[in-house]
Amino acid sequence: MSGPLAGVRIVEFAGLGPTPFACMMLADMGAEVLRIDRLGVDNFGGGDERHNYLNRSRASIALDLKDPADVALVRYLTERADVLIEGFRPGAMERLGLGPDLLMKASPRLIYARMTGWGQTGPQAHKAGHDINYLSMTGALYLMGPFDGPPVPPINLVANFGGGGMLMVTGVLAALVERQTSGRGQLVDAAMIDGASQLITQIYSWERMERWRPGRGDNLLDGSAYFYRCYECSDGEFIAVGALEPQFHANFLTGLGLDPADFGDHLDPSNWVERADIVAAIVRRRSRAEWLDTYAALDACVTPVLSPAEATRDAANIARHVHVAVEGAIQPAPAPRFSRTPSAIASAPPLPGERGGERLRDWGFDTALIDRLLDQNKLRTG
């Protein structure tokens, strides 16, 4: 393994969304991640797990956590690990005999990281939820969508991956840094509702500063401004416009064939609806490619709205190496980038049990145990 986290050992309990996303980032940065899959369960939602890119760069072992022998094995694993990451509901790990009090007593340097939607405490802690639910409770979802329609969920990017997965990565890295001084691990409680709330800190600031109006509509960044929104072109494709500053606003209008002098006070919301209609009518006259040609020489914050497939073929993304091919599968490349210890995708996503024997051997487990797990189909050969 290469990367800034080379040598860091992580035990991951298989889950959905933010938990594997966080472990993907840590594994890409060089951590040795051993994922605990459920014995007899190949995946959670169907499809070929070899294309589940969130599980890349890992080794796997499939265990039955109702089997005392397998629970004992997990305890041995955590004694040799730096970090444990789990995403079950509060109390589930305790019921399995794998709670933080027990494991951190046996291994005081262990960092025990927990991912949930509502957190480990509070009246919602034991309730089910998904990205849309966590987002709705933060105030963030309320701000998304047209002023004359219901809020629009941003897929599951904000609470699951931004407010959850990246918050988990931040917590684990911070705990690893602190451990260098104290020599002790600690519990990391990463909740999606906490992280999603943090992501709208700027909106709280702007409201207090009277730079953001309550609700949806008449705000700079919610799609109300004619210079910060998407427009449909003649071919049904879209361009995205983010011409906030005066110089970019002027260039944007120039590209449309309009005189910037006729569009003064561009920050005044009373002008936005009428001007948006004017701009939309002009943009619909030409194709997306034609508009991109027009703005190629103008610094106007105008870009194409690409599909994920188009993004992998975009010349700028290719030049930046935003995507990478692993065994013929194109996917987002590791990030951020490091000058001396570059991250890398170490391997394609494993099926349950794949590469686990090698990882156990590296962590000092003997051949007899590995052979027994192979006989029990808890590890795969090859």
mmCIF file of N, CA and C in Angstrom, residues 147 206 210-231 243-245 249 252-253 256 258 262-281:
data_model
loop_
_atom_site.group_PDB
_atom_site.id
_atom_site.type_symbol
_atom_site.label_atom_id
_atom_site.label_comp_id
_atom_site.label_asym_id
_atom_site.label_seq_id
_atom_site.Cartn_x
_atom_site.Cartn_y
_atom_site.Cartn_z
ATOM 1 N N PHE A 147 -38.928 28.105 -5.731
ATOM 2 C CA PHE A 147 -39.711 28.809 -4.708
ATOM 3 C C PHE A 147 -41.191 28.441 -4.779
ATOM 4 N N TRP A 206 -25.211 34.130 6.851
ATOM 5 C CA TRP A 206 -25.813 35.100 5.926
ATOM 6 C C TRP A 206 -27.165 35.593 6.409
ATOM 7 N N GLU A 210 -28.112 39.424 7.290
ATOM 8 C CA GLU A 210 -29.164 39.940 6.405
ATOM 9 C C GLU A 210 -28.727 39.903 4.940
ATOM 10 N N ARG A 211 -27.971 38.833 4.604
ATOM 11 C CA ARG A 211 -27.587 38.615 3.215
ATOM 12 C C ARG A 211 -28.341 37.442 2.611
ATOM 13 N N TRP A 212 -29.233 36.831 3.382
ATOM 14 C CA TRP A 212 -30.015 35.683 2.899
ATOM 15 C C TRP A 212 -31.436 35.852 3.384
ATOM 16 N N ARG A 213 -32.376 35.764 2.471
ATOM 17 C CA ARG A 213 -33.796 35.910 2.803
ATOM 18 C C ARG A 213 -34.370 34.552 3.191
ATOM 19 N N PRO A 214 -35.243 34.499 4.181
ATOM 20 C CA PRO A 214 -35.809 33.220 4.620
ATOM 21 C C PRO A 214 -36.535 32.504 3.491
ATOM 22 N N GLY A 215 -36.434 31.179 3.502
ATOM 23 C CA GLY A 215 -37.155 30.376 2.524
ATOM 24 C C GLY A 215 -36.420 30.247 1.210
ATOM 25 N N ARG A 216 -37.137 29.776 0.184
ATOM 26 C CA ARG A 216 -36.570 29.624 -1.150
ATOM 27 C C ARG A 216 -37.026 30.780 -2.023
ATOM 28 N N GLY A 217 -36.130 31.257 -2.835
ATOM 29 C CA GLY A 217 -36.444 32.364 -3.729
ATOM 30 C C GLY A 217 -35.778 33.647 -3.295
ATOM 31 N N ASP A 218 -35.381 34.449 -4.290
ATOM 32 C CA ASP A 218 -34.773 35.771 -4.059
ATOM 33 C C ASP A 218 -33.421 35.679 -3.351
ATOM 34 N N ASN A 219 -32.728 34.552 -3.521
ATOM 35 C CA ASN A 219 -31.401 34.407 -2.928
ATOM 36 C C ASN A 219 -30.366 34.074 -4.004
ATOM 37 N N LEU A 220 -29.149 34.503 -3.766
ATOM 38 C CA LEU A 220 -28.094 34.379 -4.774
ATOM 39 C C LEU A 220 -27.864 32.955 -5.249
ATOM 40 N N LEU A 221 -27.849 32.004 -4.341
ATOM 41 C CA LEU A 221 -27.354 30.671 -4.675
ATOM 42 C C LEU A 221 -28.437 29.608 -4.777
ATOM 43 N N ASP A 222 -29.702 29.987 -4.755
ATOM 44 C CA ASP A 222 -30.765 28.975 -4.785
ATOM 45 C C ASP A 222 -31.430 28.840 -6.153
ATOM 46 N N GLY A 223 -30.809 29.401 -7.187
ATOM 47 C CA GLY A 223 -31.362 29.297 -8.534
ATOM 48 C C GLY A 223 -32.316 30.402 -8.897
ATOM 49 N N SER A 224 -32.514 31.365 -8.024
ATOM 50 C CA SER A 224 -33.429 32.470 -8.308
ATOM 51 C C SER A 224 -32.780 33.533 -9.195
ATOM 52 N N ALA A 225 -31.494 33.771 -8.985
ATOM 53 C CA ALA A 225 -30.802 34.817 -9.743
ATOM 54 C C ALA A 225 -30.591 34.377 -11.186
ATOM 55 N N TYR A 226 -30.831 35.244 -12.117
ATOM 56 C CA TYR A 226 -30.702 34.896 -13.539
ATOM 57 C C TYR A 226 -29.259 34.621 -13.933
ATOM 58 N N PHE A 227 -28.316 35.031 -13.117
ATOM 59 C CA PHE A 227 -26.894 34.822 -13.398
ATOM 60 C C PHE A 227 -26.299 33.697 -12.566
ATOM 61 N N TYR A 228 -27.167 32.937 -11.855
ATOM 62 C CA TYR A 228 -26.704 31.787 -11.091
ATOM 63 C C TYR A 228 -27.779 30.706 -11.156
ATOM 64 N N ARG A 229 -27.819 30.044 -12.291
ATOM 65 C CA ARG A 229 -28.826 29.010 -12.501
ATOM 66 C C ARG A 229 -28.479 28.232 -13.761
ATOM 67 N N CYS A 230 -29.295 27.266 -14.108
ATOM 68 C CA CYS A 230 -29.098 26.473 -15.323
ATOM 69 C C CYS A 230 -30.118 26.888 -16.372
ATOM 70 N N TYR A 231 -29.700 26.810 -17.648
ATOM 71 C CA TYR A 231 -30.566 27.176 -18.766
ATOM 72 C C TYR A 231 -30.568 26.051 -19.797
ATOM 73 N N ALA A 243 -22.256 33.507 -12.830
ATOM 74 C CA ALA A 243 -21.642 34.822 -13.060
ATOM 75 C C ALA A 243 -21.993 35.799 -11.939
ATOM 76 N N LEU A 244 -21.481 35.542 -10.754
ATOM 77 C CA LEU A 244 -21.848 36.331 -9.583
ATOM 78 C C LEU A 244 -21.192 37.721 -9.573
ATOM 79 N N GLU A 245 -19.888 37.762 -9.770
ATOM 80 C CA GLU A 245 -19.159 39.020 -9.658
ATOM 81 C C GLU A 245 -19.402 39.892 -10.888
ATOM 82 N N HIS A 249 -20.390 38.733 -14.656
ATOM 83 C CA HIS A 249 -21.746 39.083 -15.077
ATOM 84 C C HIS A 249 -21.698 39.830 -16.407
ATOM 85 N N PHE A 252 -20.792 37.422 -19.210
ATOM 86 C CA PHE A 252 -21.928 36.548 -19.509
ATOM 87 C C PHE A 252 -22.919 37.245 -20.428
ATOM 88 N N LEU A 253 -23.268 38.473 -20.106
ATOM 89 C CA LEU A 253 -24.221 39.218 -20.937
ATOM 90 C C LEU A 253 -23.640 39.510 -22.319
ATOM 91 N N LEU A 256 -24.108 36.723 -24.621
ATOM 92 C CA LEU A 256 -25.502 36.599 -25.067
ATOM 93 C C LEU A 256 -25.871 37.654 -26.105
ATOM 94 N N LEU A 258 -25.996 40.888 -25.270
ATOM 95 C CA LEU A 258 -26.691 41.921 -24.505
ATOM 96 C C LEU A 258 -25.691 42.961 -24.004
ATOM 97 N N ASP A 262 -27.299 47.736 -19.683
ATOM 98 C CA ASP A 262 -28.759 47.639 -19.547
ATOM 99 C C ASP A 262 -29.162 46.714 -18.396
ATOM 100 N N PHE A 263 -28.182 46.109 -17.760
ATOM 101 C CA PHE A 263 -28.480 45.133 -16.703
ATOM 102 C C PHE A 263 -27.759 45.530 -15.412
ATOM 103 N N GLY A 264 -27.859 46.786 -15.049
ATOM 104 C CA GLY A 264 -27.274 47.253 -13.799
ATOM 105 C C GLY A 264 -28.037 46.720 -12.597
ATOM 106 N N ASP A 265 -27.476 46.916 -11.411
ATOM 107 C CA ASP A 265 -28.094 46.440 -10.161
ATOM 108 C C ASP A 265 -28.431 44.950 -10.247
ATOM 109 N N HIS A 266 -27.444 44.168 -10.700
ATOM 110 C CA HIS A 266 -27.750 42.746 -10.931
ATOM 111 C C HIS A 266 -28.012 41.979 -9.633
ATOM 112 N N LEU A 267 -27.664 42.548 -8.484
ATOM 113 C CA LEU A 267 -27.935 41.877 -7.214
ATOM 114 C C LEU A 267 -29.310 42.186 -6.643
ATOM 115 N N ASP A 268 -30.086 43.022 -7.315
ATOM 116 C CA ASP A 268 -31.430 43.392 -6.865
ATOM 117 C C ASP A 268 -32.429 42.324 -7.312
ATOM 118 N N PRO A 269 -33.005 41.545 -6.392
ATOM 119 C CA PRO A 269 -33.913 40.458 -6.767
ATOM 120 C C PRO A 269 -35.141 40.908 -7.556
ATOM 121 N N SER A 270 -35.521 42.176 -7.449
ATOM 122 C CA SER A 270 -36.714 42.629 -8.162
ATOM 123 C C SER A 270 -36.533 42.549 -9.673
ATOM 124 N N ASN A 271 -35.280 42.434 -10.148
ATOM 125 C CA ASN A 271 -35.008 42.344 -11.585
ATOM 126 C C ASN A 271 -34.894 40.917 -12.091
ATOM 127 N N TRP A 272 -34.805 39.958 -11.197
ATOM 128 C CA TRP A 272 -34.355 38.630 -11.592
ATOM 129 C C TRP A 272 -35.346 37.865 -12.467
ATOM 130 N N VAL A 273 -36.617 37.892 -12.153
ATOM 131 C CA VAL A 273 -37.589 37.097 -12.908
ATOM 132 C C VAL A 273 -37.663 37.564 -14.350
ATOM 133 N N GLU A 274 -37.788 38.861 -14.550
ATOM 134 C CA GLU A 274 -37.888 39.400 -15.915
ATOM 135 C C GLU A 274 -36.618 39.114 -16.710
ATOM 136 N N ARG A 275 -35.497 39.311 -16.096
ATOM 137 C CA ARG A 275 -34.232 39.098 -16.797
ATOM 138 C C ARG A 275 -33.989 37.621 -17.078
ATOM 139 N N ALA A 276 -34.400 36.770 -16.173
ATOM 140 C CA ALA A 276 -34.252 35.326 -16.402
ATOM 141 C C ALA A 276 -35.039 34.891 -17.630
ATOM 142 N N ASP A 277 -36.219 35.453 -17.832
ATOM 143 C CA ASP A 277 -37.019 35.133 -19.017
ATOM 144 C C ASP A 277 -36.302 35.574 -20.288
ATOM 145 N N ILE A 278 -35.679 36.731 -20.243
ATOM 146 C CA ILE A 278 -34.940 37.242 -21.409
ATOM 147 C C ILE A 278 -33.770 36.325 -21.732
ATOM 148 N N VAL A 279 -33.006 35.981 -20.706
ATOM 149 C CA VAL A 279 -31.831 35.131 -20.902
ATOM 150 C C VAL A 279 -32.244 33.748 -21.390
ATOM 151 N N ALA A 280 -33.268 33.174 -20.787
ATOM 152 C CA ALA A 280 -33.713 31.827 -21.171
ATOM 153 C C ALA A 280 -34.113 31.773 -22.634
ATOM 154 N N ALA A 281 -34.806 32.810 -23.106
ATOM 155 C CA ALA A 281 -35.234 32.848 -24.508
ATOM 156 C C ALA A 281 -34.039 32.885 -25.448
#
